[in-house]
Amino acid sequence: MELYNLKHPDERVSFSQAVKLGLGKDRGLFFPTRIPLLDDVEALLALPFGERSKRVLGAWLADELGQEVVDALVDKAFTFPVPLVKVDDKRYCLELFHGPTLAFKDFGARFMAQCLNVLAGDERLTILTATSGDTGAAVADAFYGLEKVQVCVLYPKGKISLLQEKMFTTLGNNIHTVAVESDFDACQALVKQAFDDAEVRDGLHLNSANSINISRLLAQICYYFEAVAQYRKDHVDAPVIAVPSGNFGNLTAGFFAKAMGLPVKRFVAATNSNDTVPRYLASSSWQVNPTVATMSNAMDVADPSNWPRVETIARVMNWSLTEIDGVAMDEYQTRDALLALQADGYLSEPHAAIAAEALSVRLGKDERGIFLGTAHPAKFKDVVDRELSLNLPLPPELAAVADKSVLSATLAQDFAALKAHLFATLRD
């Protein structure tokens, strides 16, 4: 598999290099020189999830890694179910929260960890990543205890749920966490500065586990195929798929799946009040407003890093961006969406509720669709309990960390302070 840097197309790398580098020159995103088209998608959809995922990922990686290695990566990474649950006559939820940290990012983080475990050799690596919620837990769980990998996760102090926070800030060992006194976009900017600083990048052998890393995106393609496979058991049409969107890695993976031949009618990019993309799709003007804190905090991203990949796929495939319906929901609409799902007998959380409502408002009379359930409702227990007048019981994964102490350092939004902290904490 060959990839190129979207900012510097002359920079070409293999998959192994892209996974280990994370970003290219000038923080450019790596993009494949070729998107594989699958020959018999209908036959693939009839396979079990694991076997199909090996075929899907093998189309990208077998030429470089070998199919046996790809098979082993899938077997170790995808060890939990992906149910498609009927919500009403027109909507289904693909529940992506049955992994160890109860969020969709378990797929990408676990696959990336397995890739690096195979590809790193004797090299010691530092994973530096920013999270608006679920990435931190998924990455920490996936890399916890790996001898050759140190992890540092930046997150906006006071702007993610306490249970989300405790899932990755209580581990210790090779997992280090920093609460930044700002928002997610500031955390992401600090990560980008670190990758631009040669002393930090080379001295600590930096890599990033955000959705900018191509290994995470490839893993996420697999559950789009699973969504349609389960949907096709009852329907012959192609579904509309609504994606709760923050940094737009999830939608990028969906676009890759469609480019490979997956029958998807179109996508709905559902955001909260951080609505840069819906406004852009409506006006063709890219204007980034200050980040707004919302109850769907994992989507509190005003300047999504993965958007250039979405546009590149559209250009390569000769698609119009009208393939995407952009829908933004404010806090009042989010509350109403949660209540509406509860009235339908389905318990959800703010991110999936936004996608569910966006799907409803964009479905045509004869259309059906799928929205992605990206996190277990209990990960947002404070919001769900408040808005739905409940007292959700904690699943074992959350109960195990509820009483643990947060081990994070706290830093201002200052790169010099972060650099000093990284070298003091992570250097051998």
Coordinates of C-alpha atoms in Angstrom, one line a residue:
M1 CA 0.0 0.0 0.0
E2 CA 1.4 3.4 -1.0
L3 CA 0.2 6.7 0.5
Y4 CA 1.1 10.3 -0.3
N5 CA 1.1 13.5 1.8
L6 CA -1.9 15.7 0.8
K7 CA 0.2 18.8 1.4
H8 CA 3.3 17.5 -0.3
P9 CA 2.2 14.9 -2.9
D10 CA 5.9 14.0 -3.7
E11 CA 6.2 12.5 -0.2
R12 CA 5.3 8.9 -0.6
V13 CA 5.3 6.3 2.1
S14 CA 4.3 2.7 2.8
F15 CA 1.5 1.7 5.2
S16 CA 4.1 0.8 7.8
Q17 CA 5.8 4.1 7.5
A18 CA 2.5 6.0 7.6
V19 CA 1.4 4.2 10.7
K20 CA 4.7 5.0 12.5
L21 CA 4.9 8.6 11.3
G22 CA 1.2 9.5 11.8
L23 CA 1.6 12.8 9.9
G24 CA 3.7 13.8 6.9
K25 CA 5.7 17.0 6.2
D26 CA 4.0 20.2 7.4
R27 CA 1.4 18.0 9.3
G28 CA 0.1 16.7 6.0
L29 CA -2.4 13.8 6.1
F30 CA -1.4 10.6 4.4
F31 CA -3.8 9.4 1.7
P32 CA -3.7 6.2 -0.4
T33 CA -2.6 6.4 -4.0
R34 CA -5.3 3.8 -4.8
I35 CA -8.6 2.9 -3.3
P36 CA -9.2 -0.8 -3.8
L37 CA -12.6 -1.7 -5.4
L38 CA -14.0 -5.0 -4.2
D39 CA -15.2 -7.4 -6.8
D40 CA -18.2 -9.1 -5.2
V41 CA -19.5 -7.0 -2.4
E42 CA -22.7 -9.0 -2.1
A43 CA -20.8 -12.2 -1.4
L44 CA -18.7 -10.3 1.2
L45 CA -21.8 -9.1 3.0
A46 CA -22.9 -12.7 3.5
L47 CA -19.7 -13.5 5.5
P48 CA -19.3 -13.2 9.3
F49 CA -17.9 -9.9 10.5
G50 CA -14.4 -11.2 11.3
E51 CA -13.9 -13.0 8.0
R52 CA -15.3 -10.1 6.0
S53 CA -13.0 -7.7 7.8
K54 CA -10.0 -9.8 6.9
R55 CA -11.0 -9.5 3.2
V56 CA -11.7 -5.8 3.4
L57 CA -8.5 -4.9 5.1
G58 CA -6.6 -7.4 3.0
A59 CA -7.6 -5.4 -0.1
W60 CA -5.6 -2.6 1.4
L61 CA -2.8 -4.3 3.2
A62 CA -2.1 -7.9 2.0
D63 CA 0.3 -6.8 -0.7
E64 CA 2.6 -5.2 2.0
L65 CA 1.9 -7.2 5.2
G66 CA 0.7 -10.5 3.8
Q67 CA -2.8 -11.8 4.3
E68 CA -1.8 -14.0 7.2
V69 CA -0.6 -11.0 9.2
V70 CA -3.7 -9.1 8.3
D71 CA -5.8 -12.0 9.6
A72 CA -3.9 -12.1 12.8
L73 CA -4.4 -8.3 13.3
V74 CA -8.1 -8.6 12.9
D75 CA -8.4 -11.6 15.2
K76 CA -6.6 -9.7 18.0
A77 CA -8.3 -6.4 17.5
F78 CA -12.0 -7.2 16.8
T79 CA -13.1 -9.3 19.7
F80 CA -16.5 -7.9 20.5
P81 CA -19.9 -7.8 18.8
V82 CA -21.4 -5.0 16.5
P83 CA -25.2 -5.3 16.7
L84 CA -27.6 -3.4 14.5
V85 CA -30.6 -2.6 16.6
K86 CA -34.0 -1.6 15.1
V87 CA -35.3 1.6 16.7
D88 CA -38.4 2.2 14.5
D89 CA -39.7 1.3 11.1
K90 CA -37.2 3.7 9.4
R91 CA -34.1 3.8 11.6
Y92 CA -31.6 1.4 12.9
C93 CA -28.7 2.0 15.3
L94 CA -25.3 0.4 14.8
E95 CA -24.1 -0.1 18.3
L96 CA -20.4 0.4 18.3
F97 CA -19.9 0.5 22.1
H98 CA -19.5 -3.1 23.1
G99 CA -15.7 -3.0 23.2
P100 CA -13.6 -2.7 26.3
T101 CA -13.9 1.1 26.7
L102 CA -17.6 1.3 25.5
A103 CA -17.0 3.4 22.4
F104 CA -16.5 3.1 18.7
K105 CA -12.9 4.1 18.9
D106 CA -12.0 0.7 20.3
F107 CA -12.0 -0.5 16.7
G108 CA -9.4 1.9 15.4
A109 CA -7.3 2.1 18.6
R110 CA -7.0 -1.7 19.0
F111 CA -6.2 -2.2 15.4
M112 CA -3.5 0.5 15.4
A113 CA -2.0 -0.9 18.6
Q114 CA -1.7 -4.4 17.0
C115 CA -0.2 -2.8 13.8
L116 CA 2.4 -1.0 15.8
N117 CA 3.2 -4.1 17.9
V118 CA 4.0 -5.9 14.6
L119 CA 5.7 -3.0 12.7
A120 CA 7.7 -1.2 15.4
G121 CA 10.4 -3.9 15.7
D122 CA 12.9 -2.8 18.4
E123 CA 12.1 0.9 18.2
R124 CA 10.5 2.6 21.2
L125 CA 7.6 4.9 20.4
T126 CA 5.7 7.7 22.1
I127 CA 2.0 8.0 21.2
L128 CA 0.9 11.7 21.7
T129 CA -2.7 12.3 21.0
A130 CA -5.5 14.6 21.9
T131 CA -9.0 13.6 22.9
S132 CA -12.4 15.2 23.1
G133 CA -13.6 12.2 25.1
D134 CA -13.5 8.6 23.8
T135 CA -10.2 8.5 22.0
G136 CA -8.3 8.8 25.2
A137 CA -9.9 5.7 26.8
A138 CA -9.7 3.6 23.6
V139 CA -6.0 4.5 23.0
A140 CA -5.0 4.0 26.7
D141 CA -6.7 0.6 26.8
A142 CA -5.2 -0.5 23.5
F143 CA -1.6 0.4 24.4
Y144 CA -1.7 -0.1 28.2
G145 CA 1.2 -2.3 29.3
L146 CA 3.0 -2.4 26.0
E147 CA 6.7 -2.3 26.9
K148 CA 7.9 -0.4 23.8
V149 CA 5.2 2.3 23.8
Q150 CA 4.7 5.3 26.0
V151 CA 1.4 7.2 25.7
C152 CA 0.5 10.8 26.5
V153 CA -3.1 11.9 26.1
L154 CA -4.1 15.6 26.1
Y155 CA -7.7 16.6 26.9
P156 CA -9.6 19.8 27.7
K157 CA -9.8 20.2 31.5
G158 CA -13.4 20.1 32.8
K159 CA -14.9 19.6 29.3
I160 CA -15.3 15.8 29.1
S161 CA -17.5 13.7 31.4
L162 CA -15.9 12.5 34.6
L163 CA -16.4 8.9 33.8
Q164 CA -14.9 9.4 30.3
E165 CA -11.9 11.0 32.0
K166 CA -11.4 8.3 34.6
M167 CA -11.3 5.6 32.0
F168 CA -7.9 6.8 30.8
T169 CA -6.5 9.0 33.6
T170 CA -6.4 6.4 36.3
L171 CA -4.2 3.8 34.7
G172 CA -0.7 4.9 35.3
N173 CA 2.2 2.7 34.1
N174 CA 3.0 3.7 30.5
I175 CA -0.2 5.9 30.2
H176 CA 0.4 9.6 30.9
T177 CA -2.4 12.2 30.8
V178 CA -2.5 16.0 30.7
A179 CA -5.5 18.2 31.4
V180 CA -5.1 21.3 29.3
E181 CA -6.8 24.5 30.5
S182 CA -8.5 25.1 27.2
D183 CA -10.7 23.3 24.6
F184 CA -10.1 20.3 22.3
D185 CA -8.9 22.4 19.4
A186 CA -6.2 23.8 21.6
C187 CA -5.2 20.3 22.6
Q188 CA -5.0 19.3 19.0
A189 CA -3.0 22.4 18.1
L190 CA -0.4 21.4 20.9
V191 CA -0.1 18.0 19.4
K192 CA 0.5 19.4 16.0
Q193 CA 3.1 21.8 17.4
A194 CA 4.9 18.8 19.0
F195 CA 5.0 17.0 15.6
D196 CA 6.5 20.2 14.0
D197 CA 9.2 20.4 16.7
A198 CA 12.1 18.2 15.5
E199 CA 13.6 17.9 19.0
V200 CA 10.3 16.5 20.4
R201 CA 9.3 14.5 17.3
D202 CA 12.6 12.8 16.8
G203 CA 13.8 12.7 20.4
L204 CA 10.6 10.9 21.6
H205 CA 9.9 9.0 18.4
L206 CA 6.4 10.6 18.3
N207 CA 3.4 9.0 16.7
S208 CA -0.3 10.0 17.0
A209 CA -3.3 7.8 17.6
N210 CA -5.9 10.3 16.6
S211 CA -8.0 9.5 13.6
I212 CA -5.3 11.2 11.5
N213 CA -3.5 7.9 11.6
I214 CA -4.4 5.8 8.6
S215 CA -4.5 2.5 10.5
R216 CA -7.5 3.8 12.6
L217 CA -9.4 4.8 9.6
L218 CA -9.0 1.5 7.8
A219 CA -10.2 -0.4 10.8
Q220 CA -13.4 1.7 10.9
I221 CA -14.2 0.9 7.4
C222 CA -15.1 -2.7 8.6
Y223 CA -18.1 -1.8 10.7
Y224 CA -19.7 0.1 7.8
F225 CA -19.7 -3.2 5.9
E226 CA -21.2 -4.9 9.0
A227 CA -23.9 -2.3 9.2
V228 CA -25.0 -2.8 5.7
A229 CA -24.6 -6.6 6.0
Q230 CA -27.1 -6.8 8.9
Y231 CA -29.4 -4.2 7.2
R232 CA -29.5 -6.4 4.1
K233 CA -31.0 -9.3 6.0
D234 CA -34.3 -7.4 6.0
H235 CA -34.0 -4.9 3.1
V236 CA -32.6 -4.8 -0.5
D237 CA -32.2 -1.1 -0.7
A238 CA -29.1 0.9 0.1
P239 CA -29.4 2.7 3.5
V240 CA -28.7 6.3 4.3
I241 CA -26.1 6.4 7.1
A242 CA -26.0 9.3 9.7
V243 CA -22.6 9.8 11.4
P244 CA -22.2 11.8 14.6
S245 CA -19.2 13.9 13.6
G246 CA -16.4 15.7 15.4
N247 CA -13.0 15.3 13.8
F248 CA -14.6 13.6 10.8
G249 CA -12.5 10.4 10.9
N250 CA -15.7 8.3 11.1
L251 CA -17.2 9.9 8.0
T252 CA -13.9 9.5 6.2
A253 CA -14.0 5.8 6.9
G254 CA -17.6 5.6 5.6
F255 CA -16.5 7.4 2.4
F256 CA -13.7 4.9 2.0
A257 CA -16.2 2.0 2.4
K258 CA -18.5 3.5 -0.2
A259 CA -15.6 4.0 -2.5
M260 CA -14.7 0.3 -2.1
G261 CA -18.2 -0.6 -3.4
L262 CA -20.3 -0.7 -0.3
P263 CA -24.0 0.2 -1.2
V264 CA -24.7 3.4 0.8
K265 CA -27.2 5.8 -0.6
R266 CA -25.6 8.8 1.0
F267 CA -24.3 10.1 4.3
V268 CA -25.6 12.5 6.9
A269 CA -22.9 14.4 8.7
A270 CA -24.5 15.3 12.1
T271 CA -22.8 17.8 14.3
N272 CA -23.7 19.8 17.4
S273 CA -23.3 23.6 17.6
N274 CA -19.8 23.2 16.3
D275 CA -21.2 23.3 12.8
T276 CA -18.3 24.2 10.5
V277 CA -19.0 21.4 8.1
P278 CA -22.8 21.8 7.8
R279 CA -22.3 25.5 7.2
Y280 CA -19.6 24.8 4.6
L281 CA -21.8 22.3 2.8
A282 CA -24.6 24.9 2.6
S283 CA -22.5 27.9 1.6
S284 CA -19.1 26.6 0.2
S285 CA -17.4 29.0 2.7
W286 CA -15.1 27.4 5.3
Q287 CA -15.3 29.5 8.4
V288 CA -14.1 28.2 11.8
N289 CA -15.9 29.7 14.8
P290 CA -14.6 29.4 18.4
T291 CA -15.4 25.9 19.8
V292 CA -18.6 25.7 21.8
A293 CA -18.9 23.4 24.8
T294 CA -21.9 21.1 24.6
M295 CA -23.4 18.0 26.2
S296 CA -22.1 16.0 23.2
N297 CA -18.6 16.9 24.1
A298 CA -16.8 14.3 22.0
M299 CA -18.1 16.3 19.0
D300 CA -16.9 19.7 20.3
V301 CA -14.5 20.2 17.4
A302 CA -14.6 23.4 15.3
D303 CA -11.7 22.7 12.9
P304 CA -11.9 19.0 12.0
S305 CA -8.6 17.6 10.8
N306 CA -9.9 14.8 8.6
W307 CA -12.0 17.0 6.3
P308 CA -9.3 17.2 3.6
R309 CA -9.5 13.4 3.3
V310 CA -13.3 13.6 2.8
E311 CA -12.9 16.1 0.0
T312 CA -10.0 14.1 -1.6
I313 CA -12.1 10.9 -1.7
A314 CA -14.9 12.9 -3.3
R315 CA -12.5 14.3 -5.9
V316 CA -10.9 10.9 -6.6
M317 CA -14.3 9.2 -7.0
N318 CA -15.8 12.1 -9.0
W319 CA -18.5 12.6 -6.3
S320 CA -20.2 15.8 -5.5
L321 CA -20.2 16.8 -1.8
T322 CA -24.0 16.6 -2.2
E323 CA -23.3 13.0 -1.3
I324 CA -23.3 14.4 2.3
D325 CA -26.2 16.0 4.1
G326 CA -24.9 18.4 6.8
V327 CA -27.1 18.8 9.8
A328 CA -26.3 20.7 13.0
M329 CA -28.3 20.3 16.3
D330 CA -28.2 22.8 19.1
E331 CA -28.6 21.9 22.8
Y332 CA -32.4 22.1 22.8
Q333 CA -32.6 19.9 19.8
T334 CA -30.2 17.4 21.4
R335 CA -32.4 17.2 24.5
D336 CA -35.5 16.7 22.3
A337 CA -33.7 14.0 20.3
L338 CA -32.8 12.1 23.5
L339 CA -36.3 12.3 24.7
A340 CA -37.7 11.2 21.4
L341 CA -35.5 8.1 21.4
Q342 CA -36.5 7.3 24.9
A343 CA -40.2 7.6 23.9
D344 CA -39.5 5.0 21.1
G345 CA -38.1 2.6 23.7
Y346 CA -34.4 3.2 22.9
L347 CA -32.0 4.5 25.5
S348 CA -29.2 6.5 23.9
E349 CA -26.7 9.4 24.7
P350 CA -26.2 12.8 23.1
H351 CA -24.0 12.0 20.2
A352 CA -26.1 9.2 18.8
A353 CA -29.2 11.1 19.5
I354 CA -28.0 14.0 17.3
A355 CA -27.3 11.5 14.5
A356 CA -30.7 9.8 15.0
E357 CA -32.5 13.1 14.7
A358 CA -30.4 14.3 11.8
L359 CA -31.3 11.0 10.0
S360 CA -35.0 11.6 10.7
V361 CA -35.0 15.0 9.2
R362 CA -33.1 14.0 6.1
L363 CA -34.8 10.7 5.3
G364 CA -37.1 10.8 2.3
K365 CA -40.6 9.2 2.3
D366 CA -39.4 5.8 1.0
E367 CA -36.0 5.8 2.6
R368 CA -34.6 4.0 5.6
G369 CA -31.3 4.5 7.4
I370 CA -28.7 3.7 10.0
F371 CA -27.3 6.0 12.6
L372 CA -24.1 5.2 14.5
G373 CA -24.2 4.6 18.3
T374 CA -20.7 5.7 19.2
A375 CA -20.7 5.4 23.0
H376 CA -22.5 3.5 25.8
P377 CA -25.2 5.8 27.4
A378 CA -23.5 5.3 30.8
K379 CA -20.3 7.1 29.6
F380 CA -22.5 10.2 29.7
K381 CA -24.4 9.2 32.8
D382 CA -24.5 12.8 34.1
V383 CA -26.2 14.1 31.0
V384 CA -28.4 11.1 30.4
D385 CA -29.6 11.0 34.0
R386 CA -30.3 14.7 34.0
E387 CA -32.1 14.9 30.7
L388 CA -34.1 11.6 30.9
S389 CA -34.7 11.7 34.7
L390 CA -32.9 8.4 35.2
N391 CA -30.3 6.8 37.4
L392 CA -28.3 4.7 35.0
P393 CA -26.5 1.7 36.5
L394 CA -22.8 1.6 35.6
P395 CA -21.6 -1.2 33.4
P396 CA -18.6 -3.1 34.9
E397 CA -16.1 -1.2 32.8
L398 CA -17.1 2.1 34.3
A399 CA -17.8 0.9 37.8
A400 CA -14.2 -0.3 38.0
V401 CA -12.8 3.2 37.6
A402 CA -15.5 5.3 39.2
D403 CA -13.8 5.6 42.6
K404 CA -10.2 5.8 41.3
S405 CA -8.1 9.0 41.5
V406 CA -7.3 11.0 38.4
L407 CA -3.5 11.0 37.8
S408 CA -3.3 13.8 35.3
A409 CA -1.0 16.7 35.2
T410 CA -2.6 20.1 34.5
L411 CA -1.0 22.5 32.1
A412 CA -1.9 25.8 30.5
Q413 CA -2.2 26.0 26.7
D414 CA 1.5 26.6 26.3
F415 CA 3.8 24.5 24.1
A416 CA 7.0 25.3 26.0
A417 CA 5.4 23.9 29.2
L418 CA 4.1 20.8 27.3
K419 CA 7.6 20.2 25.8
A420 CA 9.2 20.4 29.2
H421 CA 6.6 18.1 30.6
L422 CA 7.0 15.5 27.8
F423 CA 10.8 15.3 28.2
A424 CA 10.6 15.2 32.0
T425 CA 8.0 12.4 31.9
L426 CA 8.7 10.3 28.8
R427 CA 12.4 10.5 27.9
D428 CA 14.4 7.3 28.8

